[in-house]
Short mmCIF file of C-alpha atoms in Angstrom, two decimals:
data_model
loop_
_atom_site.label_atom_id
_atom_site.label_comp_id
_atom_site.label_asym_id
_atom_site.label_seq_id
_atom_site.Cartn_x
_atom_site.Cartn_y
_atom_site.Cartn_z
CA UNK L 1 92.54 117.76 94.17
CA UNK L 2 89.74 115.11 93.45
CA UNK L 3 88.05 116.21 96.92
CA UNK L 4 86.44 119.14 94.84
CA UNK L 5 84.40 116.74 92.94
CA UNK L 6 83.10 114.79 95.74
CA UNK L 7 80.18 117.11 95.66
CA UNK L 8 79.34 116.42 92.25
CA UNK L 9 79.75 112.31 92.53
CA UNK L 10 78.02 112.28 95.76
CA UNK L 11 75.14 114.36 94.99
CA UNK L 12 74.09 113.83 91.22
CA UNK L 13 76.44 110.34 90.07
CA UNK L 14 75.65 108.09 93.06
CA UNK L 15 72.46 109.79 94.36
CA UNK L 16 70.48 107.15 92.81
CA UNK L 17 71.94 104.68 94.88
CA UNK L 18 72.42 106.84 98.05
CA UNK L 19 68.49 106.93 97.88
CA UNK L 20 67.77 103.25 97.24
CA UNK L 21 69.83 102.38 99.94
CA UNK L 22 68.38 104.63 102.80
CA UNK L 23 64.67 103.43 101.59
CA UNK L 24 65.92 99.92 101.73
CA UNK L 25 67.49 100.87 105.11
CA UNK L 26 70.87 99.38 105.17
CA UNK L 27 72.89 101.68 107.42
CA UNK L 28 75.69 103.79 106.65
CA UNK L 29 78.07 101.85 108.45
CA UNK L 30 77.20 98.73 107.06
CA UNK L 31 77.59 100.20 103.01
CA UNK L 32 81.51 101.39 104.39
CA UNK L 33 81.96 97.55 106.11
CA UNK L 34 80.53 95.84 102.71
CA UNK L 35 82.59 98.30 100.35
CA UNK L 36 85.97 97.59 102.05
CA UNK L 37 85.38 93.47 101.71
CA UNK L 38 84.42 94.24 98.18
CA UNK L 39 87.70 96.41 97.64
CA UNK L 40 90.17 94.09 99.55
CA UNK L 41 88.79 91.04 98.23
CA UNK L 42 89.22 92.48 94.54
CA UNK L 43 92.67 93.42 95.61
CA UNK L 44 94.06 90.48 97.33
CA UNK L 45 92.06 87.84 95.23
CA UNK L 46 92.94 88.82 91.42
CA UNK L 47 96.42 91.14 91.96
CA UNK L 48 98.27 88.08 93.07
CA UNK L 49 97.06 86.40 89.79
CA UNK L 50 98.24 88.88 87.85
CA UNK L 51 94.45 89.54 86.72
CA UNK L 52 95.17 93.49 87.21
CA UNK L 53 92.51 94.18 85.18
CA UNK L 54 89.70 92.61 86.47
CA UNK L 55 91.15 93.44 90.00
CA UNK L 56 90.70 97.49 89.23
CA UNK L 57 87.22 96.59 88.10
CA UNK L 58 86.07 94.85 91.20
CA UNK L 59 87.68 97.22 93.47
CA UNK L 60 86.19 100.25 91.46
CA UNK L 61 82.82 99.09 91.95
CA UNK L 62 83.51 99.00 95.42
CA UNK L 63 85.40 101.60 95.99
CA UNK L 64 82.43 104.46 95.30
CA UNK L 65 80.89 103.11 98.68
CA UNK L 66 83.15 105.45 100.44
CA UNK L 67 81.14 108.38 99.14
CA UNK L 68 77.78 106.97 99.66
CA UNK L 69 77.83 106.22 102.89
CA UNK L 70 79.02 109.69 104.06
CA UNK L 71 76.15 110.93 101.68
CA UNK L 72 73.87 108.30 103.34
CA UNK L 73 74.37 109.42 107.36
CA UNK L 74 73.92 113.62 105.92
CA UNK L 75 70.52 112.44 104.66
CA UNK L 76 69.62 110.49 107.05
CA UNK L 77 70.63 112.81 109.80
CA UNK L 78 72.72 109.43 111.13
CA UNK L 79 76.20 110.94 111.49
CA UNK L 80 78.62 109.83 114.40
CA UNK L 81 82.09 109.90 116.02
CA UNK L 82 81.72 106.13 115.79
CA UNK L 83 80.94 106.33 111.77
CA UNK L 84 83.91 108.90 111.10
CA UNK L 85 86.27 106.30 113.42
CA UNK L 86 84.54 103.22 110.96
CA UNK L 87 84.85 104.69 107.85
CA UNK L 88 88.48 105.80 108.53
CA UNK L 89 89.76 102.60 110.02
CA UNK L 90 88.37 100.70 107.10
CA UNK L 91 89.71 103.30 104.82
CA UNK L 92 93.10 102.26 106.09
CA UNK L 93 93.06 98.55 105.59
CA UNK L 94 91.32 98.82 101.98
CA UNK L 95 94.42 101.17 101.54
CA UNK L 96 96.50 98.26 102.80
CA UNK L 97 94.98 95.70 101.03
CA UNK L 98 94.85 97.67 97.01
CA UNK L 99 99.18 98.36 97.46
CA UNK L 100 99.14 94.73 99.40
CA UNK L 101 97.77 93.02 96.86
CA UNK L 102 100.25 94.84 94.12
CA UNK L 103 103.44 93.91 96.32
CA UNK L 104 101.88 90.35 96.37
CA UNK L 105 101.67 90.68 92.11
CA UNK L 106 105.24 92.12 92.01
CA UNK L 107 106.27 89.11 94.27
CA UNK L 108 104.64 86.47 91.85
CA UNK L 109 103.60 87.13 88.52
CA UNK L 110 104.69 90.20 87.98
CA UNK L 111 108.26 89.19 89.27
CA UNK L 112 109.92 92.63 89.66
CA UNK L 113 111.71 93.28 92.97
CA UNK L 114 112.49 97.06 92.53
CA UNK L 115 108.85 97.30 92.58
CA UNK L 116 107.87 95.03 94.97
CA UNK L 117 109.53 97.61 97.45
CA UNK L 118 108.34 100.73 96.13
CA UNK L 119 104.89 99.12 96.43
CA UNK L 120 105.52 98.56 99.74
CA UNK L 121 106.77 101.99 100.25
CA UNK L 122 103.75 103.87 98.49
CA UNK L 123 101.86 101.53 101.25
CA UNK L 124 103.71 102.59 104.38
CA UNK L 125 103.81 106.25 102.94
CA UNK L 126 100.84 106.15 102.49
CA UNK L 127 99.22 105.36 105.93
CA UNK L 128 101.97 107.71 107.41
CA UNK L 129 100.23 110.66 105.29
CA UNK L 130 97.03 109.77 106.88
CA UNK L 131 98.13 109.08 110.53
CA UNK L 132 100.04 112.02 110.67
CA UNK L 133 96.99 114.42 109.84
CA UNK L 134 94.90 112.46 112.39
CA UNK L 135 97.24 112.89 114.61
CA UNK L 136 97.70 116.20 114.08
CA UNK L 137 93.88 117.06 114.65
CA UNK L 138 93.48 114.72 117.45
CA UNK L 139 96.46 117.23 119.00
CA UNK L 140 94.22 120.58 118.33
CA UNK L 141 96.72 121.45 115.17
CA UNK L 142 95.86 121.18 111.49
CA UNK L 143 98.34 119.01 108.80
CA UNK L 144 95.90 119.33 105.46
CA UNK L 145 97.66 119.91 102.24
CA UNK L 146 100.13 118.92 100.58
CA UNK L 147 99.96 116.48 97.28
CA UNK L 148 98.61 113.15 97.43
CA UNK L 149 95.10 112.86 99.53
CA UNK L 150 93.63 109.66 99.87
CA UNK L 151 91.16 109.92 96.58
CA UNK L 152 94.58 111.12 94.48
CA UNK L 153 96.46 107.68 95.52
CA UNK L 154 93.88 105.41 94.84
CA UNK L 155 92.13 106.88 91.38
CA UNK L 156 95.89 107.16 90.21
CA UNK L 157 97.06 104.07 90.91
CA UNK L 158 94.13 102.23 89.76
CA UNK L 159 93.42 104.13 86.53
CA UNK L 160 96.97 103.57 85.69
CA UNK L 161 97.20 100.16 86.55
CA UNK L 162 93.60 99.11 84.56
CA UNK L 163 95.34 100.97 81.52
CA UNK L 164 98.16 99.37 81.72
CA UNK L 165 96.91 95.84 82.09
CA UNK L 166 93.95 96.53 79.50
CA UNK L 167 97.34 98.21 76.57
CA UNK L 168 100.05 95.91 77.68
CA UNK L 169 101.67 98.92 79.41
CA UNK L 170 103.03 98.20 82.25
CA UNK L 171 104.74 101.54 82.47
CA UNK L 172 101.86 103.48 83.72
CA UNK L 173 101.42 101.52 86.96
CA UNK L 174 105.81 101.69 87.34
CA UNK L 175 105.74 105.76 86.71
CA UNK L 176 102.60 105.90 88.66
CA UNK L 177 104.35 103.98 91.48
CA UNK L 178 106.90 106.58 91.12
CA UNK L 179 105.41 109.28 91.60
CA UNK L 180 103.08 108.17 94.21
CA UNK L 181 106.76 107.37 96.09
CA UNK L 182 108.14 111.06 95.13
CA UNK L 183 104.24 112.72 96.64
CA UNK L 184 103.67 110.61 99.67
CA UNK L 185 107.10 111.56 100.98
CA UNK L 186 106.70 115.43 100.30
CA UNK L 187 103.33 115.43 101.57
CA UNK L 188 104.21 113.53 104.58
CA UNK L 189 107.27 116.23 105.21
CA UNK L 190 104.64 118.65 104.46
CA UNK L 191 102.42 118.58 107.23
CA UNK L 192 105.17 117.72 109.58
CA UNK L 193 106.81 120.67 108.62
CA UNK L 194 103.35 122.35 108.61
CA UNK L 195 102.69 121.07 112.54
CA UNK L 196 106.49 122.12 113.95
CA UNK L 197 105.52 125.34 113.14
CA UNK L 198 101.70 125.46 114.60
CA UNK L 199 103.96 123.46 117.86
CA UNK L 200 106.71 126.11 118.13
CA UNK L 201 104.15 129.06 117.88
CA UNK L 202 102.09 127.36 120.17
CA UNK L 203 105.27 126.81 122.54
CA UNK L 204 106.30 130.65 122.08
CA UNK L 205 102.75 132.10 122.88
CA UNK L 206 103.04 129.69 126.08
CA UNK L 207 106.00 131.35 127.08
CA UNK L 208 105.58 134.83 126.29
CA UNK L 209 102.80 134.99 128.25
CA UNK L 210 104.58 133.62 131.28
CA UNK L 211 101.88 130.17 131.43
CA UNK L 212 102.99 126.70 132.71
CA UNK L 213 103.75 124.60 129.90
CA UNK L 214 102.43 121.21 129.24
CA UNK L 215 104.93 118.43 129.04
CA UNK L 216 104.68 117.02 124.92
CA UNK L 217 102.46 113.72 125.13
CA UNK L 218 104.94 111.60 124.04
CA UNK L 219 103.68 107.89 124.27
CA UNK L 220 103.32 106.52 121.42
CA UNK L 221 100.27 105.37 119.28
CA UNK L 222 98.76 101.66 119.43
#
């Protein structure tokens, strides 16, 4: 859902630092690099404290880097394989390191073991919704849709958590938690769903038309 607004944040909100840093030339990839030390320090420095709310501010101001640097290579006609691979293997462990870093809270100060798993479930979820989309792509199918994209999980989890930790609620971030649980899970049966049906149609055209069949890469990923 947010996706539709990266337009808008990317061309008119953060254009005034896309341009400052092309004309200072720092490179796309190092912006992406810098933003997800920024956003994992924030997260795995001041969560573990129990400082929540200074923890959403720090990653926030860090976290915008993900949509200037794509803006950055457009403009500067620098886009790659190797900056799509960059950016989304440092999207990952900034991922890992913002539901991390709340496991490591619910594990110390926050001292609430129900949601030290469900933390850690939203995490693992969470990576699965990406991988399998990836995956999916890097196979010649498509697995978009379903309910919780990347920008989704991480503006609702840390919107709810800075609210909750700024009005002693710590409600929002459990519901939140909740219902990032309940979305990863359908979206992840989503596109798998979504992919067994590209695979079987894929399968049947094969067959009908009377064509040796490839054998199912099988190996798994590293």
């Amino acid at each position: 859902m947010l996706d539709r607004f990266k337009g808008f944040w990317q061309g008119v909100m953060l254009a005034p630092f896309v341009n400052l840093f092309i004309k200072l030339g720092i490179s796309p990839d190092t912006v992406t690099f810098v933003g997800t030390v920024g956003v994992s320090a924030g997260a795995l420095v001041f969560f573990p404290m129990g400082e929540l709310l200074i923890g959403v501010l720090v990653i926030t101001a860090f976290v915008f880097s993900d949509l200037v640097d794509g803006q950055m290579a457009r403009q500067t006609g620098r886009s790659s394989k190797f900056g799509a691979f960059w950016d989304s293997t440092l999207d990952r462990i900034g991922d890992g390191a913002i539901f991390g870093g709340l496991a490591l809270y619910f594990a110390g100060p926050g001292d609430y073991y129900l949601y030290l798993c469900l933390t850690l479930y939203c995490l693992v979820m969470g990576s699965v919704t990406s991988y399998s989309r990836a995956r999916a792509e890097s196979l010649g199918m498509d697995a978009k849709g379903g309910l919780a994209e990347r920008a989704d999980r991480l503006v609702a989890i840390l919107v709810m958590t800075g609210l909750g930790a700024m009005f002693d609620l710590p409600i929002l971030m459990y519901l939140t938690l909740w219902v990032l649980a309940f979305a990863n899970t359908y979206t992840v049966i989503f596109r798998v769903m979504k992919v067994r049906r590209q695979a079987l149609a894929a399968d049947a055209l094969v067959q009908s038309a009377g064509l040796p069949e490839d054998g199912p890469e099988t190996a798994s990923a590293t």
